[in-house]
C-alpha atoms as a printed R data frame, in Angstrom:
    type eleno elety resid chain resno       x       y       z
1   ATOM     1    CA   MET     A     1  18.428  57.530  17.236
2   ATOM     2    CA   ARG     A     2  15.855  58.096  19.807
3   ATOM     3    CA   PHE     A     3  13.141  58.505  17.195
4   ATOM     4    CA   THR     A     4  14.337  55.283  15.459
5   ATOM     5    CA   ARG     A     5  14.175  53.198  18.677
6   ATOM     6    CA   ALA     A     6  10.664  54.730  19.621
7   ATOM     7    CA   LEU     A     7   9.410  53.818  16.030
8   ATOM     8    CA   SER     A     8  10.739  50.315  16.376
9   ATOM     9    CA   ALA     A     9   9.171  49.915  19.647
10  ATOM    10    CA   ALA     A    10   5.850  51.123  18.445
11  ATOM    11    CA   VAL     A    11   5.794  48.544  15.515
12  ATOM    12    CA   VAL     A    12   6.842  45.633  18.032
13  ATOM    13    CA   LEU     A    13   3.973  46.775  20.244
14  ATOM    14    CA   LEU     A    14   1.426  46.921  17.335
15  ATOM    15    CA   GLY     A    15   2.371  43.427  16.208
16  ATOM    16    CA   LEU     A    16   2.019  41.935  19.416
17  ATOM    17    CA   ALA     A    17  -1.484  43.392  19.683
18  ATOM    18    CA   ALA     A    18  -2.429  42.208  16.462
19  ATOM    19    CA   ALA     A    19  -1.200  38.762  16.843
20  ATOM    20    CA   PRO     A    20  -4.111  37.492  19.223
21  ATOM    21    CA   ALA     A    21  -6.714  39.109  17.084
22  ATOM    22    CA   ALA     A    22  -5.264  37.299  13.955
23  ATOM    23    CA   ALA     A    23  -5.038  34.084  15.843
24  ATOM    24    CA   ASP     A    24  -8.694  34.360  17.095
25  ATOM    25    CA   SER     A    25  -9.951  35.048  13.567
26  ATOM    26    CA   SER     A    26  -8.208  32.109  11.959
27  ATOM    27    CA   PRO     A    27 -10.530  29.113  11.062
28  ATOM    28    CA   SER     A    28 -10.064  25.925  12.807
29  ATOM    29    CA   ALA     A    29  -9.928  22.742  10.926
30  ATOM    30    CA   SER     A    30 -12.598  20.790  12.902
31  ATOM    31    CA   PRO     A    31 -15.742  22.928  11.927
32  ATOM    32    CA   SER     A    32 -14.910  22.572   8.270
33  ATOM    33    CA   GLN     A    33 -14.554  18.877   8.432
34  ATOM    34    CA   ASP     A    34 -17.795  18.407  10.261
35  ATOM    35    CA   GLY     A    35 -19.476  20.727   7.885
36  ATOM    36    CA   ASP     A    36 -18.259  18.602   5.027
37  ATOM    37    CA   ALA     A    37 -19.812  15.326   6.477
38  ATOM    38    CA   PRO     A    38 -22.841  14.233   4.459
39  ATOM    39    CA   THR     A    39 -26.382  14.530   5.753
40  ATOM    40    CA   THR     A    40 -28.127  12.172   3.323
41  ATOM    41    CA   ALA     A    41 -27.764   8.412   2.604
42  ATOM    42    CA   GLY     A    42 -28.131   6.470  -0.719
43  ATOM    43    CA   THR     A    43 -30.717   3.919  -1.446
44  ATOM    44    CA   SER     A    44 -28.511   1.416  -3.285
45  ATOM    45    CA   PHE     A    45 -24.838   0.508  -3.893
46  ATOM    46    CA   ARG     A    46 -24.651   2.835  -6.931
47  ATOM    47    CA   THR     A    47 -26.074   5.881  -4.954
48  ATOM    48    CA   ALA     A    48 -24.151   5.080  -1.761
49  ATOM    49    CA   THR     A    49 -23.245   8.459  -0.138
50  ATOM    50    CA   GLU     A    50 -19.420   8.837   0.088
51  ATOM    51    CA   PHE     A    51 -17.824   9.990   3.514
52  ATOM    52    CA   GLU     A    52 -14.267   9.763   4.948
53  ATOM    53    CA   GLN     A    53 -13.227   7.807   7.982
54  ATOM    54    CA   GLY     A    54 -13.589   9.860  10.977
55  ATOM    55    CA   GLN     A    55 -16.560  11.813   9.805
56  ATOM    56    CA   VAL     A    56 -20.112  11.346  11.215
57  ATOM    57    CA   ALA     A    57 -22.472  10.785   8.422
58  ATOM    58    CA   THR     A    58 -26.182  11.572   9.283
59  ATOM    59    CA   ALA     A    59 -29.339  10.835   7.409
60  ATOM    60    CA   ASN     A    60 -33.014  10.883   7.913
61  ATOM    61    CA   GLY     A    61 -35.025   7.859   6.808
62  ATOM    62    CA   ALA     A    62 -37.891   5.647   7.659
63  ATOM    63    CA   ALA     A    63 -38.249   2.277   9.031
64  ATOM    64    CA   GLY     A    64 -38.123  -0.364   6.100
65  ATOM    65    CA   ASP     A    65 -35.752   1.687   4.042
66  ATOM    66    CA   TYR     A    66 -32.396   0.624   2.969
67  ATOM    67    CA   LEU     A    67 -29.585   3.422   3.788
68  ATOM    68    CA   TYR     A    68 -26.260   3.180   1.986
69  ATOM    69    CA   TRP     A    69 -22.838   4.933   2.635
70  ATOM    70    CA   SER     A    70 -19.400   4.147   1.290
71  ATOM    71    CA   PHE     A    71 -15.771   4.969   2.686
72  ATOM    72    CA   PRO     A    72 -12.295   4.232   1.681
73  ATOM    73    CA   ALA     A    73 -10.187   1.488   3.632
74  ATOM    74    CA   ASP     A    74  -6.480   0.846   2.748
75  ATOM    75    CA   ALA     A    75  -4.222  -2.166   3.388
76  ATOM    76    CA   GLY     A    76  -3.148  -2.674   6.914
77  ATOM    77    CA   GLN     A    77  -6.314  -0.892   8.467
78  ATOM    78    CA   ARG     A    78  -8.932  -2.642  10.663
79  ATOM    79    CA   PRO     A    79 -12.199  -0.574  10.166
80  ATOM    80    CA   THR     A    80 -14.806  -0.271  12.834
81  ATOM    81    CA   VAL     A    81 -18.230   0.679  11.735
82  ATOM    82    CA   LYS     A    82 -20.546   2.222  14.307
83  ATOM    83    CA   ALA     A    83 -24.235   3.036  13.660
84  ATOM    84    CA   THR     A    84 -26.759   4.738  15.834
85  ATOM    85    CA   VAL     A    85 -30.562   4.852  15.087
86  ATOM    86    CA   LYS     A    86 -32.787   7.278  16.910
87  ATOM    87    CA   LEU     A    87 -36.320   6.166  17.012
88  ATOM    88    CA   PRO     A    88 -39.556   8.000  17.734
89  ATOM    89    CA   GLU     A    89 -41.312   7.971  21.040
90  ATOM    90    CA   THR     A    90 -43.992   5.421  20.041
91  ATOM    91    CA   HIS     A    91 -43.069   2.472  17.972
92  ATOM    92    CA   ALA     A    92 -43.190  -1.432  18.266
93  ATOM    93    CA   ALA     A    93 -40.104  -3.639  18.588
94  ATOM    94    CA   GLN     A    94 -37.819  -3.165  15.704
95  ATOM    95    CA   THR     A    95 -34.468  -5.108  14.764
96  ATOM    96    CA   TRP     A    96 -31.878  -3.072  13.115
97  ATOM    97    CA   ARG     A    97 -28.880  -4.383  11.258
98  ATOM    98    CA   VAL     A    98 -25.683  -2.954   9.737
99  ATOM    99    CA   ASP     A    99 -23.811  -4.882   6.952
100 ATOM   100    CA   VAL     A   100 -20.542  -3.990   5.392
101 ATOM   101    CA   TYR     A   101 -19.654  -4.944   1.753
102 ATOM   102    CA   ASP     A   102 -16.253  -4.678  -0.037
103 ATOM   103    CA   GLY     A   103 -15.495  -3.200  -3.441
104 ATOM   104    CA   LEU     A   104 -16.548  -6.368  -5.130
105 ATOM   105    CA   ARG     A   105 -19.939  -6.086  -3.118
106 ATOM   106    CA   ARG     A   106 -19.127  -9.165  -1.113
107 ATOM   107    CA   ARG     A   107 -20.423  -9.112   2.347
108 ATOM   108    CA   GLN     A   108 -17.733  -9.067   4.934
109 ATOM   109    CA   ALA     A   109 -18.049 -10.821   8.214
110 ATOM   110    CA   CYS     A   110 -17.599  -8.930  11.466
111 ATOM   111    CA   GLN     A   111 -15.027 -10.148  13.912
112 ATOM   112    CA   TRP     A   112 -17.040  -8.799  16.773
113 ATOM   113    CA   GLY     A   113 -19.537  -6.120  17.667
114 ATOM   114    CA   ALA     A   114 -23.381  -5.931  17.831
115 ATOM   115    CA   GLN     A   115 -24.171  -6.195  14.308
116 ATOM   116    CA   ALA     A   116 -27.718  -6.554  14.904
117 ATOM   117    CA   ARG     A   117 -29.886  -5.442  17.811
118 ATOM   118    CA   THR     A   118 -33.597  -5.176  18.695
119 ATOM   119    CA   ALA     A   119 -35.111  -2.173  20.145
120 ATOM   120    CA   ASP     A   120 -37.889  -2.768  22.303
121 ATOM   121    CA   ALA     A   121 -41.144  -0.762  22.246
122 ATOM   122    CA   GLY     A   122 -40.418   2.707  23.611
123 ATOM   123    CA   THR     A   123 -36.655   2.484  23.242
124 ATOM   124    CA   SER     A   124 -35.339   5.899  22.018
125 ATOM   125    CA   SER     A   125 -32.266   4.610  20.202
126 ATOM   126    CA   VAL     A   126 -30.250   1.629  19.283
127 ATOM   127    CA   GLU     A   127 -26.414   1.192  18.659
128 ATOM   128    CA   LEU     A   128 -24.800  -1.062  16.284
129 ATOM   129    CA   ALA     A   129 -21.111  -1.935  15.609
130 ATOM   130    CA   CYS     A   130 -19.050  -4.024  13.311
131 ATOM   131    CA   VAL     A   131 -15.282  -4.676  13.529
132 ATOM   132    CA   LEU     A   132 -14.004  -5.943  10.242
133 ATOM   133    CA   ARG     A   133 -10.953  -8.023   9.626
134 ATOM   134    CA   THR     A   134  -7.740  -6.330   8.834
135 ATOM   135    CA   VAL     A   135  -7.646  -5.082   5.114
136 ATOM   136    CA   ARG     A   136  -4.975  -7.102   3.051
137 ATOM   137    CA   ALA     A   137  -2.911  -5.802   0.210
138 ATOM   138    CA   TRP     A   138  -3.258  -8.958  -1.735
139 ATOM   139    CA   THR     A   139  -5.218 -12.358  -1.441
140 ATOM   140    CA   GLU     A   140  -5.971 -15.432  -3.517
141 ATOM   141    CA   PRO     A   141  -8.843 -15.018  -6.055
142 ATOM   142    CA   TRP     A   142 -11.028 -17.626  -4.091
143 ATOM   143    CA   ALA     A   143 -10.614 -16.126  -0.712
144 ATOM   144    CA   ASN     A   144 -13.014 -13.558   0.754
145 ATOM   145    CA   ASP     A   145 -10.450 -11.605   2.438
146 ATOM   146    CA   PRO     A   146 -11.108  -7.723   2.690
147 ATOM   147    CA   LEU     A   147  -8.970  -5.952   0.223
148 ATOM   148    CA   PRO     A   148  -8.228  -2.155  -0.369
149 ATOM   149    CA   GLY     A   149 -10.808   0.085  -1.878
150 ATOM   150    CA   THR     A   150 -14.412   1.216  -1.444
151 ATOM   151    CA   TYR     A   151 -16.468  -0.381   1.362
152 ATOM   152    CA   TYR     A   152 -20.184   0.034   1.615
153 ATOM   153    CA   VAL     A   153 -22.321   0.226   4.723
154 ATOM   154    CA   ARG     A   154 -25.986  -0.735   4.693
155 ATOM   155    CA   LEU     A   155 -28.267  -0.034   7.594
156 ATOM   156    CA   THR     A   156 -31.823  -1.298   7.568
157 ATOM   157    CA   ALA     A   157 -34.628  -2.629   9.856
158 ATOM   158    CA   VAL     A   158 -35.527  -6.119   9.412
159 ATOM   159    CA   ASN     A   159 -38.880  -7.747  10.221
160 ATOM   160    CA   VAL     A   160 -40.537  -4.366  10.704
161 ATOM   161    CA   PRO     A   161 -44.075  -4.641  11.721
162 ATOM   162    CA   THR     A   162 -46.675  -3.371   9.228
163 ATOM   163    CA   SER     A   163 -47.712  -0.506  11.722
164 ATOM   164    CA   ASP     A   164 -44.105   0.799  11.819
165 ATOM   165    CA   LEU     A   165 -43.437   0.717   8.112
166 ATOM   166    CA   GLY     A   166 -42.526   4.413   7.111
167 ATOM   167    CA   VAL     A   167 -42.010   5.545  10.995
168 ATOM   168    CA   PRO     A   168 -39.440   8.347  10.627
169 ATOM   169    CA   VAL     A   169 -35.928   7.758  12.192
170 ATOM   170    CA   SER     A   170 -32.629   9.642  12.148
171 ATOM   171    CA   THR     A   171 -29.355   7.688  11.813
172 ATOM   172    CA   GLU     A   172 -25.590   8.390  12.442
173 ATOM   173    CA   VAL     A   173 -22.646   6.368  10.936
174 ATOM   174    CA   ARG     A   174 -19.028   6.642  11.779
175 ATOM   175    CA   VAL     A   175 -16.011   4.642  10.575
176 ATOM   176    CA   ASP     A   176 -12.603   4.507  12.386
177 ATOM   177    CA   SER     A   177  -9.599   2.268  11.652
178 ATOM   178    CA   LYS     A   178  -6.759   0.861  13.618
179 ATOM   179    CA   ASP     A   179  -3.489   0.592  11.733
180 ATOM   180    CA   ILE     A   180  -2.204  -2.867  12.206
181 ATOM   181    CA   GLY     A   181   1.054  -2.291  10.371
182 ATOM   182    CA   GLY     A   182   3.527  -4.861   9.375
183 ATOM   183    CA   ALA     A   183   1.830  -7.738  11.292
184 ATOM   184    CA   ALA     A   184  -0.640  -7.910   8.521
185 ATOM   185    CA   ALA     A   185   1.687  -7.277   5.619
186 ATOM   186    CA   VAL     A   186   1.629  -9.767   2.849
187 ATOM   187    CA   ASP     A   187   4.012 -10.260  -0.224
188 ATOM   188    CA   GLY     A   188   1.980  -8.853  -2.949
189 ATOM   189    CA   SER     A   189  -0.487  -6.005  -3.812
190 ATOM   190    CA   LEU     A   190  -3.271  -5.215  -6.136
191 ATOM   191    CA   ALA     A   191  -2.773  -3.500  -9.372
192 ATOM   192    CA   GLU     A   192  -5.488  -0.895  -8.455
193 ATOM   193    CA   PRO     A   193  -7.784  -0.673  -5.473
194 ATOM   194    CA   LEU     A   194 -11.261  -1.847  -5.714
195 ATOM   195    CA   VAL     A   195 -12.864   1.459  -6.379
196 ATOM   196    CA   PRO     A   196 -15.921   2.137  -8.598
197 ATOM   197    CA   GLY     A   197 -14.645   3.380 -12.025
198 ATOM   198    CA   ILE     A   198 -11.076   2.549 -11.367
199 ATOM   199    CA   ALA     A   199 -11.023   0.662 -14.658
200 ATOM   200    CA   VAL     A   200 -12.165   3.710 -16.551
201 ATOM   201    CA   THR     A   201  -9.370   5.685 -15.133
202 ATOM   202    CA   SER     A   202  -6.655   3.330 -15.513
203 ATOM   203    CA   GLY     A   203  -7.708   2.277 -19.002
204 ATOM   204    CA   ALA     A   204  -7.845   5.695 -20.455
205 ATOM   205    CA   ASP     A   205  -4.516   7.031 -21.777
206 ATOM   206    CA   GLN     A   206  -5.989  10.635 -22.755
207 ATOM   207    CA   GLY     A   207  -9.169  10.866 -20.908
208 ATOM   208    CA   ASP     A   208 -11.653  13.630 -21.799
209 ATOM   209    CA   GLU     A   209 -14.425  15.064 -19.582
210 ATOM   210    CA   ASP     A   210 -16.892  12.383 -20.401
211 ATOM   211    CA   GLU     A   211 -14.461   9.755 -19.396
212 ATOM   212    CA   LYS     A   212 -13.655  11.555 -16.114
213 ATOM   213    CA   GLY     A   213 -17.395  11.913 -15.187
214 ATOM   214    CA   ALA     A   214 -17.693   8.081 -15.597
215 ATOM   215    CA   VAL     A   215 -15.717   7.730 -12.391
216 ATOM   216    CA   LEU     A   216 -18.357   6.857  -9.760
217 ATOM   217    CA   SER     A   217 -16.057   7.336  -6.630
218 ATOM   218    CA   ALA     A   218 -13.650  10.074  -5.827
219 ATOM   219    CA   ILE     A   219 -12.797   9.113  -2.177
220 ATOM   220    CA   GLU     A   220  -9.505   7.840  -1.059
221 ATOM   221    CA   PRO     A   221  -7.295   7.806   2.099
222 ATOM   222    CA   GLU     A   222  -5.743  11.136   3.209
223 ATOM   223    CA   ASP     A   223  -2.196   9.797   2.414
224 ATOM   224    CA   GLY     A   224  -3.372   8.017  -0.796
225 ATOM   225    CA   TRP     A   225  -3.344   4.405  -1.604
226 ATOM   226    CA   SER     A   226  -0.332   2.556  -0.372
227 ATOM   227    CA   SER     A   227   1.551   0.543  -2.877
228 ATOM   228    CA   GLY     A   228   1.424  -2.591  -0.672
229 ATOM   229    CA   TRP     A   229   5.075  -3.452  -0.679
230 ATOM   230    CA   TRP     A   230   6.360  -1.178   2.170
231 ATOM   231    CA   SER     A   231   5.497  -1.673   5.708
232 ATOM   232    CA   ASP     A   232   7.089  -1.609   9.107
233 ATOM   233    CA   ARG     A   233   8.006  -5.283   8.697
234 ATOM   234    CA   TRP     A   234  10.980  -4.256   6.722
235 ATOM   235    CA   VAL     A   235  12.327  -2.079   9.603
236 ATOM   236    CA   TRP     A   236  11.921  -4.938  12.042
237 ATOM   237    CA   SER     A   237  13.527  -7.303   9.592
238 ATOM   238    CA   GLY     A   238  16.477  -5.083   9.270
239 ATOM   239    CA   ILE     A   239  16.925  -4.715  12.969
240 ATOM   240    CA   GLY     A   240  16.743  -8.484  13.430
241 ATOM   241    CA   ALA     A   241  19.448  -8.884  10.718
242 ATOM   242    CA   VAL     A   242  21.735  -6.391  12.477
243 ATOM   243    CA   LEU     A   243  21.208  -8.110  15.826
244 ATOM   244    CA   ALA     A   244  22.002 -11.538  14.182
245 ATOM   245    CA   ALA     A   245  25.121 -10.314  12.828
246 ATOM   246    CA   LEU     A   246  26.268  -8.755  16.129
247 ATOM   247    CA   ALA     A   247  25.332 -11.868  17.909
248 ATOM   248    CA   GLY     A   248  27.498 -14.003  15.429
249 ATOM   249    CA   ILE     A   249  30.357 -11.671  15.867
250 ATOM   250    CA   GLY     A   250  30.105 -11.835  19.852
251 ATOM   251    CA   GLY     A   251  29.979 -15.560  19.620
252 ATOM   252    CA   TYR     A   252  33.063 -15.880  17.392
253 ATOM   253    CA   ALA     A   253  34.954 -13.542  19.638
254 ATOM   254    CA   LEU     A   254  33.994 -15.598  22.699
255 ATOM   255    CA   THR     A   255  34.803 -19.075  21.255
256 ATOM   256    CA   ARG     A   256  37.955 -18.446  19.273
257 ATOM   257    CA   GLY     A   257  40.203 -18.429  22.282
258 ATOM   258    CA   SER     A   258  43.655 -16.582  22.561
259 ATOM   259    CA   GLY     A   259  44.822 -17.573  19.227
260 ATOM   260    CA   ARG     A   260  46.923 -20.448  17.573
261 ATOM   261    CA   PRO     A   261  48.911 -22.560  20.208
262 ATOM   262    CA   SER     A   262  52.775 -22.069  20.488
263 ATOM   263    CA   ARG     A   263  54.864 -24.759  18.749
264 ATOM   264    CA   VAL     A   264  57.633 -24.460  21.325
265 ATOM   265    CA   PRO     A   265  57.182 -27.205  23.855
266 ATOM   266    CA   PRO     A   266  56.780 -26.059  27.305
267 ATOM   267    CA   GLY     A   267  59.827 -25.912  29.536
268 ATOM   268    CA   VAL     A   268  62.256 -25.376  26.760
């Protein structure tokens, strides 16, 4: 019995000693996410570099280049695009601009933010921002509302002096979204998100490797694309219906009185 207890205690002590070492050696999620962030940018819509929301995409370029990235945005999200351009020590005044396009390559207006800024001579960096409208699950064909799917970010310098064309710059782009929820919910949804190559995927019953290779985009939200019909609006509607029923029952109980009056005349 003593030997068994001593052996059990030794095993417990060894387990406690090994636990911190195992915890210290386990990899964390943050470095891997940062390591997966892209370090290059595309030169057109078709070659736009894909990155996820929350990642910081970096790229080296030159004044006068068009730099393109793409990211996914789902219904109910309000994306905020932020871009930082680091300039060399010596340069003339430059105006940088960030534009955002949806999956149909329609330019989306910014609700607020410094979409274009001019960096005076000697300025080390310039920061840009664009807060888009809330992405809708469905809209009329004639409307220009943002819809679920791929969004493109284009960063470039406009009206660059000839002396500054080709001047090396480094850029950083990050996208974060605020979940608006049921306040932006609509009755309807798209059959498929506006993602490049989605028609090839949905139209192929039995796709082979060539058809899979034709899909241009592989990015999507972490939880997948929402169906568009469910939102927290249903929860609040249900709560409102229950409260209305309780109010009706309470009002009836207060106004019905003590019941039917007696048929016997008073004093009899």
